[in-house]
Coordinates of C-alpha atoms in Angstrom, one line a residue:
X1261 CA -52.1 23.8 87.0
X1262 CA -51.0 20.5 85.2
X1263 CA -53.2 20.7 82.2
X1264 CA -49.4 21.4 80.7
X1265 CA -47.8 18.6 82.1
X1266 CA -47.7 16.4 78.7
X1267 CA -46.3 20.0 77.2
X1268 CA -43.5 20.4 79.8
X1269 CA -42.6 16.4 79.1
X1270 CA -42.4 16.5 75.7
X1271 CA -40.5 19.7 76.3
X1272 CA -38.1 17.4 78.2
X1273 CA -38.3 14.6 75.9
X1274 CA -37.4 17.2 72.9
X1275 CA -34.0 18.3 75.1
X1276 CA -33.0 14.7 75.8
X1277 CA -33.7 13.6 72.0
X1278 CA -31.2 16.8 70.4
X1279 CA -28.8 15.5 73.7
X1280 CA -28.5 11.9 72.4
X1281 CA -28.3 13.0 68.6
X1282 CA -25.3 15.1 69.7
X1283 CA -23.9 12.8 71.6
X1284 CA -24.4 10.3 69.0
X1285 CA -22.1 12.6 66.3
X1286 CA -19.6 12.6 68.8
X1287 CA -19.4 9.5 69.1
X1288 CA -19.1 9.3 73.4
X1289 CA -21.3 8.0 76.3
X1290 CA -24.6 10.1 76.3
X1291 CA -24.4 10.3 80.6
X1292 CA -22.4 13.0 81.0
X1293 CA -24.5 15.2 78.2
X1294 CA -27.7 14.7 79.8
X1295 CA -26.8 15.2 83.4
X1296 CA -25.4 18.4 82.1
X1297 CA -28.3 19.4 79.9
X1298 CA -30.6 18.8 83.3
X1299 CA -28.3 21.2 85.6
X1300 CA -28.5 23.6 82.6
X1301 CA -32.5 23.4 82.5
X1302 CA -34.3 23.1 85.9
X1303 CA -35.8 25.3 88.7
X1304 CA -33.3 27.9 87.8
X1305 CA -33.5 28.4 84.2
X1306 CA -35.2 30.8 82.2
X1307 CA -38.8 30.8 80.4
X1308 CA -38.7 31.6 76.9
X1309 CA -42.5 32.1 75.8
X1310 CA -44.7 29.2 76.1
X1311 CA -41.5 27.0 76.8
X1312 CA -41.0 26.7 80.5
X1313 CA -37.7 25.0 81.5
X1314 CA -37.8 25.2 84.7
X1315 CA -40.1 21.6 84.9
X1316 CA -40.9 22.7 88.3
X1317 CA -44.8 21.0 87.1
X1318 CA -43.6 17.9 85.9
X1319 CA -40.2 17.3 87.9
X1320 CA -42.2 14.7 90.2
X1321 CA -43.0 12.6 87.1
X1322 CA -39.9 12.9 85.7
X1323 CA -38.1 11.6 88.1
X1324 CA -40.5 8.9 88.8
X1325 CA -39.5 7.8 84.9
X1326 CA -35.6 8.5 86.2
X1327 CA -36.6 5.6 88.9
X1328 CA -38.0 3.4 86.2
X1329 CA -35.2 4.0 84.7
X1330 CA -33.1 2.5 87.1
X1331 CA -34.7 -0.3 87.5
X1332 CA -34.7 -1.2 83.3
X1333 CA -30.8 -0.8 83.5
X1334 CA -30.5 -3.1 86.5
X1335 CA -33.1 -6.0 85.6
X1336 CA -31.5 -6.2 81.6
X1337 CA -27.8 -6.3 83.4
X1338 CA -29.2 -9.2 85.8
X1339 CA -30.9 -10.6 82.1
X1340 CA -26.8 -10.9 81.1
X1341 CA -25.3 -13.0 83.7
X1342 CA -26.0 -16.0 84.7
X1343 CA -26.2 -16.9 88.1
X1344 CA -24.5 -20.5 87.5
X1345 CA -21.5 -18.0 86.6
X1346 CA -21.9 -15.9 89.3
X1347 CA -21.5 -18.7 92.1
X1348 CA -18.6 -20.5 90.3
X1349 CA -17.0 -17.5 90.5
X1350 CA -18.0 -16.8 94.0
X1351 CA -14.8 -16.8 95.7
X1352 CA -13.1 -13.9 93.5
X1353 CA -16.4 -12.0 94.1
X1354 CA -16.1 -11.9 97.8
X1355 CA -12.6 -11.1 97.2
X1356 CA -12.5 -9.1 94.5
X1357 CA -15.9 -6.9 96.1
X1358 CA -14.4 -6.5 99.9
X1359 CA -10.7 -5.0 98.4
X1360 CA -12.9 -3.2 96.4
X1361 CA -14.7 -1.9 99.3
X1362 CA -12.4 -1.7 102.1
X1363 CA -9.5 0.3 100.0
X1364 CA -12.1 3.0 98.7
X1365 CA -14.1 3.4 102.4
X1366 CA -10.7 3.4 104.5
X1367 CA -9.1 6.4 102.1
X1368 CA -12.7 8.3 101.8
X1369 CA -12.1 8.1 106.1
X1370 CA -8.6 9.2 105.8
X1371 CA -9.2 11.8 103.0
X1372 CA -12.5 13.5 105.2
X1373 CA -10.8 13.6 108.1
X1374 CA -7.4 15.6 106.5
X1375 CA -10.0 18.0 105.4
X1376 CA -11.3 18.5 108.8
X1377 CA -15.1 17.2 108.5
X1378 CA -16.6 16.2 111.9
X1379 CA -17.2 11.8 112.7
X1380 CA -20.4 11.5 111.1
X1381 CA -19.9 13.6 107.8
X1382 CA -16.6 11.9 107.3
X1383 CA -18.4 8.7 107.8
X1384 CA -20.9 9.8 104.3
X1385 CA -18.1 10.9 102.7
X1386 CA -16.8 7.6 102.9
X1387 CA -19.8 6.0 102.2
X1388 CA -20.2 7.8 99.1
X1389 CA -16.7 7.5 97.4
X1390 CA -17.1 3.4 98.4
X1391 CA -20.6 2.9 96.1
X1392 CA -20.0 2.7 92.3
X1393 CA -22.8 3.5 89.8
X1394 CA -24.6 0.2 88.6
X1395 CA -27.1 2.5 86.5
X1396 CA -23.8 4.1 84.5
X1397 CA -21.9 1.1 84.7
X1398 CA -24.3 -0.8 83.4
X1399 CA -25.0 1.5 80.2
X1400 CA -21.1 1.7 79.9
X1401 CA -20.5 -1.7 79.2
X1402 CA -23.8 -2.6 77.3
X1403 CA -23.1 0.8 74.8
X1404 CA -19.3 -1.1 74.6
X1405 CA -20.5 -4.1 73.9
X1406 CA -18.3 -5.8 77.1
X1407 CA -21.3 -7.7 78.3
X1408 CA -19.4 -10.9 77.2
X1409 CA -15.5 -9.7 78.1
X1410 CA -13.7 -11.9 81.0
X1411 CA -13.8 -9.5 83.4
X1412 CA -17.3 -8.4 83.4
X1413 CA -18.7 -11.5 85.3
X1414 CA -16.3 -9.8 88.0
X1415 CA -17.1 -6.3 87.6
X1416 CA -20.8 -7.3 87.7
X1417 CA -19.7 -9.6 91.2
X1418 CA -17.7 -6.4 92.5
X1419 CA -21.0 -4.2 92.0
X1420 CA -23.4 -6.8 93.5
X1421 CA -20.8 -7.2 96.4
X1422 CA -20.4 -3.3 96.5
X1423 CA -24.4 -2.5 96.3
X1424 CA -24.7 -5.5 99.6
X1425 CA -22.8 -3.0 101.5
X1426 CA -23.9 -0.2 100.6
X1427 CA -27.1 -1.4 102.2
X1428 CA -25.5 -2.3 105.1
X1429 CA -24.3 0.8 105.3
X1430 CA -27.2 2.8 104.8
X1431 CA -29.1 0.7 107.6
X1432 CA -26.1 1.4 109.8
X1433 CA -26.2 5.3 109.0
X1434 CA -29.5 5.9 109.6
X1435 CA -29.4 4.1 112.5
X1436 CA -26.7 6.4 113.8
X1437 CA -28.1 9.8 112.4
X1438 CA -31.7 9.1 112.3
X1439 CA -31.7 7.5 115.7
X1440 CA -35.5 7.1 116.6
X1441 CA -35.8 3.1 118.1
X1442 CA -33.1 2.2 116.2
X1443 CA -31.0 -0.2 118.0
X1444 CA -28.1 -2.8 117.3
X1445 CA -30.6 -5.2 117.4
X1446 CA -32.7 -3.6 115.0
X1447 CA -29.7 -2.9 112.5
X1448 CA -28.6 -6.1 112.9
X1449 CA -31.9 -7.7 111.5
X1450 CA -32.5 -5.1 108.5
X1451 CA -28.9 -6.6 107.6
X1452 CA -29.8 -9.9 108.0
X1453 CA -32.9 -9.6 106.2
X1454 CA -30.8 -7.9 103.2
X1455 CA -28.7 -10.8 102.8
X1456 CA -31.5 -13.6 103.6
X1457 CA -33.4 -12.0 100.7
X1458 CA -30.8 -11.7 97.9
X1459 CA -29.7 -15.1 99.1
X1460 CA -33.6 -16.0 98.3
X1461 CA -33.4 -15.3 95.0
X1462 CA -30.4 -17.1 94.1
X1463 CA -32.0 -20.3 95.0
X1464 CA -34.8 -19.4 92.9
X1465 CA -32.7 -18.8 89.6
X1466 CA -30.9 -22.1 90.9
X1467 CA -33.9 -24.5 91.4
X1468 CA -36.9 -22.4 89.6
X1469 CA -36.3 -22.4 86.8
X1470 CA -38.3 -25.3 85.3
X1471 CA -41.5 -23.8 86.5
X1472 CA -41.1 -20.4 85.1
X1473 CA -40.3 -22.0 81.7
X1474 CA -44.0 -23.5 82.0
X1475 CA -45.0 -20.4 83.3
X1476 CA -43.7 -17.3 81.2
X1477 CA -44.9 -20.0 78.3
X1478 CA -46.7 -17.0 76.5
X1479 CA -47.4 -17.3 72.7
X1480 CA -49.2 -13.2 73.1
X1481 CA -45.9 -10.4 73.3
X1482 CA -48.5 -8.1 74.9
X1483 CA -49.5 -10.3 77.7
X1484 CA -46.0 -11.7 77.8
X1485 CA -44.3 -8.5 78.7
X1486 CA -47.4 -7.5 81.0
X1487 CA -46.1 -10.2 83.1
X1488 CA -42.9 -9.5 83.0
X1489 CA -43.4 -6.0 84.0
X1490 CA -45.8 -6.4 86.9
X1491 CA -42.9 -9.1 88.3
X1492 CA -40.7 -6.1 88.1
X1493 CA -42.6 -3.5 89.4
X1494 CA -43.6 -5.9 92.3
X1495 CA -40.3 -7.1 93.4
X1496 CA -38.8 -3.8 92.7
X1497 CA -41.5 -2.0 95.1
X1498 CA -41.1 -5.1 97.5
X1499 CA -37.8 -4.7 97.9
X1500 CA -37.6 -1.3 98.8
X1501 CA -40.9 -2.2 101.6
X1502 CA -37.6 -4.5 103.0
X1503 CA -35.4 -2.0 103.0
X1504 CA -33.2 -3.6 100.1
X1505 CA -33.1 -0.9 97.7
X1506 CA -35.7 -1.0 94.6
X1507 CA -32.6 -1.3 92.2
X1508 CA -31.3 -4.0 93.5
X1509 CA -34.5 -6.3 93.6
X1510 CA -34.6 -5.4 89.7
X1511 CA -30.8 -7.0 89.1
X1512 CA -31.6 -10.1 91.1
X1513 CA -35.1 -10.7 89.1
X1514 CA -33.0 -10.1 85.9
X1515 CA -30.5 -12.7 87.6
X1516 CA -33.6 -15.2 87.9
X1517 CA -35.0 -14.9 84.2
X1518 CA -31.7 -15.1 82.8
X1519 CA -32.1 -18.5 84.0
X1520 CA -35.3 -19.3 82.4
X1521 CA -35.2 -20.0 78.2
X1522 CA -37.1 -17.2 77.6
X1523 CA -34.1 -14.6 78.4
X1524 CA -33.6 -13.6 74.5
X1525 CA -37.3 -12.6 74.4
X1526 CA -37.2 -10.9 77.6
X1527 CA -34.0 -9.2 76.5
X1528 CA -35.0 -8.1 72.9
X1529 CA -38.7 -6.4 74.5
X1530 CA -36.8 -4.6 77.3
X1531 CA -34.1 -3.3 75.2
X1532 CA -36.3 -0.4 74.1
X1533 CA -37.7 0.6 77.8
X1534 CA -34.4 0.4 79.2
X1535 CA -32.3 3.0 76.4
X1536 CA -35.8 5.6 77.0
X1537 CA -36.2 5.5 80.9
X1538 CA -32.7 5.4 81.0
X1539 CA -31.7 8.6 79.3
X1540 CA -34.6 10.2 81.5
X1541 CA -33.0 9.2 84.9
X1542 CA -29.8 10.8 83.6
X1543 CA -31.7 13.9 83.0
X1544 CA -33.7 13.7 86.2
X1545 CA -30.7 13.3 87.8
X1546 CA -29.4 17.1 86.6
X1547 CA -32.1 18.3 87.1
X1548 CA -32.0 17.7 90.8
X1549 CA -28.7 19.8 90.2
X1550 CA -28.1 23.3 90.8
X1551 CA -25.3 24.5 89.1
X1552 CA -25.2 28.2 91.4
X1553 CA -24.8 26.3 94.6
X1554 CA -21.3 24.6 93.5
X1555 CA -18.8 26.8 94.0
X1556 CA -17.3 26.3 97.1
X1557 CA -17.4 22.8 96.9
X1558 CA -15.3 22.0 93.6
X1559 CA -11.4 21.8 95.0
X1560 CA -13.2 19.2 97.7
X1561 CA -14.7 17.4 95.1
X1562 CA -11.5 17.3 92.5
X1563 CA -9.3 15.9 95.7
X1564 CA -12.2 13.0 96.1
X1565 CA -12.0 12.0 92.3
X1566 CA -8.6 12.2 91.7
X1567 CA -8.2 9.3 94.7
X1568 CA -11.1 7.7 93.1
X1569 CA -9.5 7.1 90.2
X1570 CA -6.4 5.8 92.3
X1571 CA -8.4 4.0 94.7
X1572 CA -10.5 2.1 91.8
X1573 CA -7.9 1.3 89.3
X1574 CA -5.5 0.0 92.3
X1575 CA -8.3 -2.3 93.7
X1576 CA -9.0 -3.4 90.2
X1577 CA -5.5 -4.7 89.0
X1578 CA -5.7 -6.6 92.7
X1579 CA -8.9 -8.0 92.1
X1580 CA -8.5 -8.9 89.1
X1581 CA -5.0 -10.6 89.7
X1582 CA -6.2 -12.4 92.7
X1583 CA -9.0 -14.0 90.2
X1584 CA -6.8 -14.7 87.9
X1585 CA -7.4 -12.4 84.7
X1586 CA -4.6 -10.6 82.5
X1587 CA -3.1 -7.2 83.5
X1588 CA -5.1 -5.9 81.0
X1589 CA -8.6 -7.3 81.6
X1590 CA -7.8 -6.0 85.3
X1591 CA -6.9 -3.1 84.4
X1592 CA -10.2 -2.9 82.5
X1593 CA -11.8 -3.6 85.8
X1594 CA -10.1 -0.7 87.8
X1595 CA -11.3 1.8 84.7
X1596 CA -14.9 0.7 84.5
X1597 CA -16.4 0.8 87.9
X1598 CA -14.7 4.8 88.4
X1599 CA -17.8 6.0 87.9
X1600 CA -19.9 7.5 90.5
X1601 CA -23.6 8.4 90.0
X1602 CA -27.3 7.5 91.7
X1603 CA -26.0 5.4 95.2
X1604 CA -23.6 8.3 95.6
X1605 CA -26.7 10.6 96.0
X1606 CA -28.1 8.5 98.2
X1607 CA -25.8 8.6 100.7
X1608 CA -25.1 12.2 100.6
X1609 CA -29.2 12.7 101.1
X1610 CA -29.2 10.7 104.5
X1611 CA -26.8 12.7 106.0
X1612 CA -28.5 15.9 104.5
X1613 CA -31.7 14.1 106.3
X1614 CA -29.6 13.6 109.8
X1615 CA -28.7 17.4 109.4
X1616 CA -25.4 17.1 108.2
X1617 CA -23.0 20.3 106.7
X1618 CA -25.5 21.5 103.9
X1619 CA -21.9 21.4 101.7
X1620 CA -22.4 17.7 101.4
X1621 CA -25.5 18.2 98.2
X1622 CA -22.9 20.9 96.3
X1623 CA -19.8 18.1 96.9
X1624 CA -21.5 15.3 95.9
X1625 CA -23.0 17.0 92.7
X1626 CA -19.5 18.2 91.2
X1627 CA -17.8 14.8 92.5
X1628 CA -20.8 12.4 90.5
X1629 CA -20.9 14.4 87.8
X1630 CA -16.6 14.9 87.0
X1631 CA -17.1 10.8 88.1
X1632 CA -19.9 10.7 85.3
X1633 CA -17.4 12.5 82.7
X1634 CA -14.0 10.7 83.8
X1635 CA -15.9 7.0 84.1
X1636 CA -17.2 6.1 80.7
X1637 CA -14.0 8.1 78.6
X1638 CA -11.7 5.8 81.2
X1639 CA -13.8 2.8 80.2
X1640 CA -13.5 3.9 76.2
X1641 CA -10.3 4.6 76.4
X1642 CA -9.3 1.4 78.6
X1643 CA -6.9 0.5 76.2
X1644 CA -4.8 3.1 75.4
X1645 CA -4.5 4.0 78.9
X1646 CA -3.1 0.0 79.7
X1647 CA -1.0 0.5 76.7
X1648 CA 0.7 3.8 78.2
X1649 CA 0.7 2.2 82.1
X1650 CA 2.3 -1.6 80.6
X1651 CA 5.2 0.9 79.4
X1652 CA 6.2 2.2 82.8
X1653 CA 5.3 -1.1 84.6
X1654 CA 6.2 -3.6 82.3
X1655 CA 3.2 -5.7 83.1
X1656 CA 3.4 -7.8 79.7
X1657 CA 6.2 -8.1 77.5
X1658 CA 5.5 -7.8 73.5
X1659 CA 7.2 -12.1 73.4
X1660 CA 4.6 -12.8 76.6
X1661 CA 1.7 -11.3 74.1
X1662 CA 2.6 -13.2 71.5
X1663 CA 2.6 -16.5 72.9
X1664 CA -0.9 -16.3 74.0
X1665 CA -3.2 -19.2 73.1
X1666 CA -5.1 -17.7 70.3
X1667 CA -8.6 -17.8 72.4
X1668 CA -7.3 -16.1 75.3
X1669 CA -6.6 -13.1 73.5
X1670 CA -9.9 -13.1 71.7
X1671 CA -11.5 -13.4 75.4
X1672 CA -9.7 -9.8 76.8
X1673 CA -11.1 -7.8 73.3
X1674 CA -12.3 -4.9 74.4

């Protein structure tokens, strides 16, 4: 029966809408209030008359919208960076991405295998603390207004660098667990074909841009953004036909318009898209959630966030030293990409796929979702939390502060 379906929608729309205008009063990050407001709802919850809210009808469609989502947060973070930056900065990227990597995957090994899980699950488990959340991330910094801060250009690198191996990883893992005619060969190539594609569109952005000037040369807004869409849409779907994940082929074709001289225009008629299918991917997201089968996962879960948190500031301050930033813009760094979210998922639903411990989905849910809390309040509160670490480590001294060139200081603003 979906002659409700628009019903059970608006329905959803109605919850997210009273989710935001709370959040809104309280003045913090809308995430964690809609993930929770989706567990809440969902399969398991209760009719109340003509109000059905368990959205079993319309949960495909909603999370379609959650995938559209996605995609809007991605291609408008791509739309704020150019790639110019990206490759002058190339060298702390690499840097910067693979400490970033490498500290987080070799303690998620060490920290699965001290709680006993066999190879292969420890193997997700490190997979899953390695991959930050570009979706949350993304919102974090745009809701801040960071877009323009020193370290973001490295933040953004550490993401792009962190999502590269995350699909690397994924071909790897489902090599291993879903075997088929999988070989080294095979993985091999779906790697190569990852990095020969992303490396595509760089060149583009590079040397393309003159003729998408001419081409996105639109006087009509409705035709304009028809165009713009459908090149989402299309490299999006494309990407994922590659194996490169859908998200990912939305930041690089942001990364090629913000090239062009039609990025303000592009910017100002996405902005809208982006905050609605946003909020619904959040909610689709907690919906997928529920909240009766977490129990015996939680202690596992706080132990995996609380070396998070470690893991991610630590690699931060070292990236962001290596590259030359402030204690305090790489201490930013370490406090905004804590947060864990829609990769993290991903991970944990391959091995559930390979037939992995069914605890995985329970452990992943409270570890996201604490990730989801902690992440954006670290990122608010980036600031006070350098001023109470620069006490016990001395990082800057109040004279050092002082005699900062006057632009400098204005650059690290939060």
């Amino acid at each position: 029966m979906t002659n409700h379906l628009v019903f059970e929608v608006g329905v959803a729309l109605v919850l997210i809408a009273l989710t935001a205008v709370l959040a809104g009063k309280l003045k913090f990050s809308i995430i964690p209030f809609l993930i929770l407001v989706g567990m809440a709802v969902g399969p398991h919850a209760p009719k109340i008359g003509i109000i059905d809210l368990t959205f079993i009808k319309s949960t495909e469609i909603i999370e379609f919208f959650g995938r559209v989502g996605v995609l809007f947060l991605l291609f408008y973070l791509g739309l704020e960076f150019s790639v110019g930056k990206l490759i002058r900065s190339g060298k702390s990227i690499v840097v910067g991405g693979s400490i970033y990597v490498s500290l987080n995957f070799v303690l998620g090994l060490l920290y699965g295998y001290l709680v006993g899980f066999p190879t292969m699950e420890t193997l997700i488990i490190a997979g899953l603390l390695s991959v930050s959340s570009s979706a949350i991330v993304a919102k974090v910094l745009v809701d801040l207004k960071r877009t323009a801060n020193s370290e973001t250009e490295l933040i953004l690198g550490i993401i792009l660098f962190d999502d590269i191996f995350l699909a690397l990883f994924l071909s790897v893992m489902s090599g291993l667990l879903l075997g088929g005619s999988t070989t080294i060969l095979g993985t091999i190539t779906a790697v190569l074909i990852s990095l020969g594609y992303m490396l595509l569109f760089f060149i583009i952005a590079r040397k393309g841009a003159p003729i998408l000037n001419k081409l996105l040369n639109i006087k009509s807004n409705e035709i304009f953004i028809l165009v713009i869409f459908a090149a989402l849409f299309l490299v999006a779907g494309f990407s994922e036909k590659l194996h490169v994940a859908e998200a990912i082929g939305a930041l690089l074709l942001g990364l090629v318009f913000s090239e062009t001289e039609h990025r303000k225009r592009i910017e100002h008629l996405v902005i809208p898209f982006r905050d609605f299918f946003g909020a619904l991917f959040f909610f689709s997201f907690g919906l997928s959630i529920d909240p009766l089968s977490l129990g015996g996962a939680i202690w596992l879960a706080v132990g995996a966030v609380i070396l998070t948190i470690l893991s991610n500031f630590i690699a931060g301050m070292i990236a962001g030293r290596k590259a030359g930033l402030s204690h305090k813009a790489a201490s930013n760094i370490g406090l905004t990409i804590v947060s864990r979210g829609e990769f993290s998922i991903i991970v944990a639903n391959l091995g559930l796929m390979g037939g992995l411990m069914p605890i995985l989905k329970p452990f992943t849910a409270v570890y996201v979702l604490m990730l989801a809390i902690i992440g954006p309040l670290l990122t608010k509160n980036s600031k006070n939390v350098y001023v109470q670490l620069n006490k016990w480590f001395k990082w800057e001294t109040k004279k050092e502060r002082k005699t900062k060139p006057v632009n400098q200081q204005s650059h690290h603003m939060d």
